[in-house]
C-alpha positions as a Markdown table, in Angstrom:
| # | Residue | x | y | z |
|---|---|---|---|---|
| 1 | Asp | -16.7 | -3.8 | 8.1 |
| 2 | Val | -17.7 | -4.5 | 4.4 |
| 3 | Arg | -21.3 | -5.2 | 3.7 |
| 4 | Ser | -22.8 | -6.3 | 0.4 |
| 5 | Leu | -20.0 | -4.8 | -1.6 |
| 6 | Ser | -20.5 | -5.0 | -5.4 |
| 7 | His | -18.6 | -3.3 | -8.1 |
| 8 | Asp | -19.4 | -2.9 | -11.8 |
| 9 | Glu | -17.4 | -1.6 | -14.7 |
| 10 | Trp | -18.7 | 1.5 | -16.3 |
| 11 | Ser | -19.9 | -0.8 | -19.1 |
| 12 | Gly | -22.1 | -2.6 | -16.6 |
| 13 | Lys | -20.0 | -5.8 | -16.4 |
| 14 | Ser | -20.0 | -7.1 | -12.8 |
| 15 | Leu | -16.6 | -7.4 | -11.1 |
| 16 | Leu | -17.6 | -8.1 | -7.5 |
| 17 | Thr | -21.0 | -9.2 | -6.2 |
| 18 | Asn | -22.3 | -9.1 | -2.7 |
| 19 | Ile | -19.1 | -9.4 | -0.6 |
| 20 | Ser | -19.3 | -9.0 | 3.1 |
| 21 | Phe | -16.7 | -9.4 | 5.9 |
| 22 | Tyr | -15.7 | -7.9 | 9.2 |
| 23 | Val | -12.2 | -7.5 | 10.6 |
| 24 | Arg | -11.5 | -6.7 | 14.2 |
| 25 | Pro | -8.4 | -4.8 | 15.5 |
| 26 | Gly | -5.4 | -7.1 | 15.6 |
| 27 | Glu | -6.9 | -9.6 | 13.2 |
| 28 | Val | -5.4 | -10.7 | 9.9 |
| 29 | Leu | -7.7 | -11.5 | 7.0 |
| 30 | Gly | -6.4 | -13.4 | 4.1 |
| 31 | Ile | -8.2 | -13.5 | 0.8 |
| 32 | Ala | -7.2 | -16.3 | -1.6 |
| 33 | Gly | -8.1 | -17.2 | -5.1 |
| 34 | Leu | -6.8 | -17.8 | -8.6 |
| 35 | Met | -5.7 | -15.0 | -10.9 |
| 36 | Gly | -8.9 | -13.3 | -12.1 |
| 37 | Ser | -10.9 | -14.4 | -9.1 |
| 38 | Gly | -11.4 | -10.8 | -7.8 |
| 39 | Arg | -8.8 | -10.6 | -5.0 |
| 40 | Ser | -7.1 | -7.5 | -6.4 |
| 41 | Glu | -10.4 | -5.9 | -7.5 |
| 42 | Leu | -11.8 | -6.3 | -4.0 |
| 43 | Leu | -8.9 | -4.4 | -2.4 |
| 44 | Arg | -8.8 | -1.8 | -5.2 |
| 45 | Ser | -12.6 | -1.2 | -4.8 |
| 46 | Ile | -12.3 | -0.8 | -1.1 |
| 47 | Val | -9.6 | 1.9 | -1.4 |
| 48 | Gly | -11.4 | 3.7 | -4.2 |
| 49 | Val | -9.0 | 3.1 | -7.1 |
| 50 | Leu | -11.0 | 0.5 | -9.1 |
| 51 | Pro | -12.8 | 2.3 | -12.0 |
| 52 | Gly | -16.5 | 1.8 | -12.2 |
| 53 | Lys | -19.4 | 1.9 | -9.8 |
| 54 | Arg | -19.2 | 0.6 | -6.2 |
| 55 | Glu | -22.2 | -0.3 | -4.2 |
| 56 | Gly | -22.6 | -1.5 | -0.6 |
| 57 | Gln | -21.3 | -0.2 | 2.7 |
| 58 | Ile | -17.8 | 0.1 | 4.1 |
| 59 | Thr | -17.6 | 1.1 | 7.7 |
| 60 | Phe | -14.3 | 2.1 | 9.3 |
| 61 | Glu | -13.9 | 2.9 | 12.9 |
| 62 | Gly | -17.6 | 3.0 | 13.3 |
| 63 | Arg | -18.3 | 5.5 | 10.5 |
| 64 | Pro | -19.4 | 4.8 | 7.0 |
| 65 | Val | -16.7 | 5.7 | 4.4 |
| 66 | Ser | -16.8 | 5.9 | 0.7 |
| 67 | Trp | -13.1 | 6.5 | -0.3 |
| 68 | Ser | -12.9 | 7.6 | -3.9 |
| 69 | Ser | -9.1 | 7.8 | -4.1 |
| 70 | Ile | -6.1 | 6.2 | -2.5 |
| 71 | Ser | -5.3 | 9.6 | -0.8 |
| 72 | Asp | -8.8 | 9.5 | 0.9 |
| 73 | Ala | -8.1 | 6.0 | 2.2 |
| 74 | Met | -4.6 | 7.0 | 3.3 |
| 75 | Asp | -5.9 | 10.1 | 5.2 |
| 76 | Ser | -8.1 | 7.7 | 7.1 |
| 77 | Gly | -5.2 | 5.5 | 8.2 |
| 78 | Val | -5.3 | 2.9 | 5.4 |
| 79 | Ala | -2.1 | 1.8 | 3.6 |
| 80 | Phe | -2.3 | -0.2 | 0.3 |
| 81 | Val | 0.5 | -2.1 | -1.3 |
| 82 | Pro | -0.5 | -2.8 | -4.9 |
| 83 | Glu | 0.2 | -6.0 | -6.7 |
| 84 | Asp | 2.4 | -4.4 | -9.4 |
| 85 | Arg | 5.2 | -2.5 | -7.6 |
| 86 | Lys | 6.8 | -1.3 | -10.8 |
| 87 | Lys | 3.7 | 0.2 | -12.3 |
| 88 | Glu | 1.8 | 1.4 | -9.3 |
| 89 | Gly | 4.0 | 1.4 | -6.2 |
| 90 | Leu | 7.4 | 2.8 | -6.8 |
| 91 | Phe | 9.2 | 5.6 | -8.6 |
| 92 | Leu | 11.8 | 3.4 | -10.3 |
| 93 | Asp | 14.1 | 6.3 | -11.4 |
| 94 | His | 14.2 | 7.8 | -7.9 |
| 95 | Ala | 16.2 | 6.8 | -4.9 |
| 96 | Ile | 15.3 | 4.4 | -2.2 |
| 97 | Asp | 15.0 | 7.2 | 0.4 |
| 98 | Phe | 12.7 | 9.2 | -1.9 |
| 99 | Asn | 10.4 | 6.1 | -2.4 |
| 100 | Leu | 10.3 | 5.2 | 1.2 |
| 101 | Thr | 9.4 | 8.7 | 2.5 |
| 102 | Ile | 7.3 | 10.1 | -0.3 |
| 103 | Ser | 4.0 | 9.2 | 1.4 |
| 104 | Ile | 5.0 | 10.6 | 4.8 |
| 105 | Leu | 6.7 | 13.9 | 3.8 |
| 106 | Lys | 4.3 | 16.0 | 5.9 |
| 107 | Ser | 5.5 | 14.3 | 9.0 |
| 108 | Leu | 9.1 | 15.1 | 8.1 |
| 109 | Leu | 8.7 | 18.8 | 7.8 |
| 110 | Gly | 10.6 | 20.9 | 10.2 |
| 111 | Arg | 10.6 | 24.7 | 10.9 |
| 112 | Ala | 9.3 | 26.9 | 8.1 |
| 113 | His | 7.8 | 23.8 | 6.5 |
| 114 | Leu | 11.2 | 22.6 | 5.1 |
| 115 | Leu | 12.1 | 19.0 | 4.9 |
| 116 | Asp | 14.1 | 17.9 | 8.0 |
| 117 | Leu | 16.8 | 16.0 | 6.2 |
| 118 | Ser | 18.3 | 14.4 | 9.4 |
| 119 | Gln | 14.8 | 13.2 | 10.4 |
| 120 | Glu | 14.3 | 11.8 | 6.9 |
| 121 | Ala | 17.6 | 10.0 | 7.0 |
| 122 | Lys | 16.8 | 8.6 | 10.4 |
| 123 | Thr | 13.4 | 7.4 | 9.2 |
| 124 | Val | 14.8 | 5.8 | 6.0 |
| 125 | Asp | 17.5 | 4.0 | 8.0 |
| 126 | Thr | 15.0 | 2.8 | 10.6 |
| 127 | Tyr | 12.6 | 1.3 | 8.1 |
| 128 | Ala | 15.2 | 0.0 | 5.6 |
| 129 | Arg | 16.9 | -1.8 | 8.4 |
| 130 | Arg | 13.6 | -3.1 | 9.8 |
| 131 | Met | 12.8 | -4.6 | 6.4 |
| 132 | Asn | 16.4 | -5.7 | 5.8 |
| 133 | Val | 16.7 | -3.9 | 2.5 |
| 134 | Lys | 20.0 | -4.8 | 0.9 |
| 135 | Cys | 21.6 | -1.8 | -1.0 |
| 136 | Ser | 24.8 | 0.1 | -1.3 |
| 137 | Ala | 23.3 | 3.4 | -0.2 |
| 138 | Tyr | 19.8 | 4.8 | 0.3 |
| 139 | Ser | 20.5 | 7.3 | -2.5 |
| 140 | Glu | 20.7 | 4.3 | -4.9 |
| 141 | Arg | 18.0 | 4.2 | -7.6 |
| 142 | Ile | 15.3 | 1.7 | -6.7 |
| 143 | Arg | 15.4 | 0.3 | -10.3 |
| 144 | Asn | 18.9 | -1.1 | -9.4 |
| 145 | Leu | 17.6 | -3.3 | -6.6 |
| 146 | Ser | 16.4 | -6.9 | -6.8 |
| 147 | Gly | 12.6 | -7.4 | -7.0 |
| 148 | Gly | 12.6 | -8.6 | -3.4 |
| 149 | Asn | 14.4 | -5.5 | -2.1 |
| 150 | Gln | 12.1 | -3.3 | -4.2 |
| 151 | Gln | 9.1 | -5.0 | -2.5 |
| 152 | Lys | 10.7 | -4.5 | 0.9 |
| 153 | Val | 11.0 | -0.7 | 0.2 |
| 154 | Leu | 7.4 | -0.7 | -0.9 |
| 155 | Leu | 6.3 | -2.4 | 2.2 |
| 156 | Ala | 8.5 | -0.1 | 4.4 |
| 157 | Lys | 6.8 | 2.9 | 2.7 |
| 158 | Ala | 3.4 | 1.6 | 3.7 |
| 159 | Val | 4.4 | 0.6 | 7.3 |
| 160 | Ala | 6.1 | 4.0 | 7.8 |
| 161 | Arg | 2.7 | 5.6 | 7.6 |
| 162 | Ala | 1.7 | 3.7 | 10.8 |
| 163 | Pro | -1.5 | 2.6 | 9.2 |
| 164 | Lys | -4.6 | 1.4 | 11.2 |
| 165 | Ile | -5.2 | -1.1 | 8.3 |
| 166 | Leu | -2.6 | -2.5 | 5.9 |
| 167 | Leu | -4.0 | -3.9 | 2.7 |
| 168 | Leu | -1.5 | -6.1 | 0.8 |
| 169 | Asp | -2.2 | -7.3 | -2.7 |
| 170 | Glu | 0.1 | -10.2 | -3.6 |
| 171 | Pro | 2.9 | -8.9 | -1.4 |
| 172 | Thr | 5.3 | -11.7 | -2.4 |
| 173 | Arg | 4.6 | -11.7 | -6.2 |
| 174 | Gly | 7.7 | -11.9 | -8.4 |
| 175 | Ile | 10.3 | -12.2 | -5.6 |
| 176 | Asp | 12.7 | -15.0 | -4.6 |
| 177 | Ile | 12.1 | -17.5 | -1.8 |
| 178 | Gly | 14.5 | -15.7 | 0.6 |
| 179 | Ala | 12.7 | -12.4 | 0.3 |
| 180 | Lys | 9.3 | -14.1 | 0.5 |
| 181 | Glu | 10.3 | -15.5 | 3.8 |
| 182 | Glu | 11.5 | -12.2 | 5.1 |
| 183 | Ile | 8.4 | -10.4 | 4.0 |
C-alpha cells in the first residue's frame, strides 16, 4: 500500500508527487509512461535506492516500512529488477551461475556454513531451464550472452529469491522480440 508518496532530490527538485496505489496478493500492477515520466523513479523510491528525500507511507504486509536500501527491501521479501541490467543488475565478468545465485547464497549454505555446490548447481539448472536461458555452460561469463539471455538470468536471480513482491523496471528493454515473448 503506497499512500501520498513524494520524492525530492536533495536539491529540492520534485521527482514524484502524491502517488498512491494498493496492490492485493496475486494482482499485477502495470505502470506505464514515457521515458522521464517517473516510472523508474517510483520503483527506485519504493525500494530505497533513489537518492533524495522520500515522504509518504508505504505499508507492506500490514506494517509501515521505510526501506532505505535494496537489501532492506530484499530482507522483507521484495525483489527488484532494475532497468539497466548491465550497470545495476549483473556482474558481467562473472559466470551465469554466480549471477543467478549471488542473492540467495545464504540459502545454499550447507554444514559449517560452506557453500553446498551440488545444491547451487541444482538451483542454477532449475531456474536457468525455467527461464530458457540459452548458453553453452553455466560457467560461461554472462557478458558473452545475448541481451535477452542476460535479462532472463537477471529475472531468474530475482525469482529464485521467492519474493512476495516482484518489481520489474522495463523488463524487456533492449532485447529481441523472441526473448520479449518468453519473458
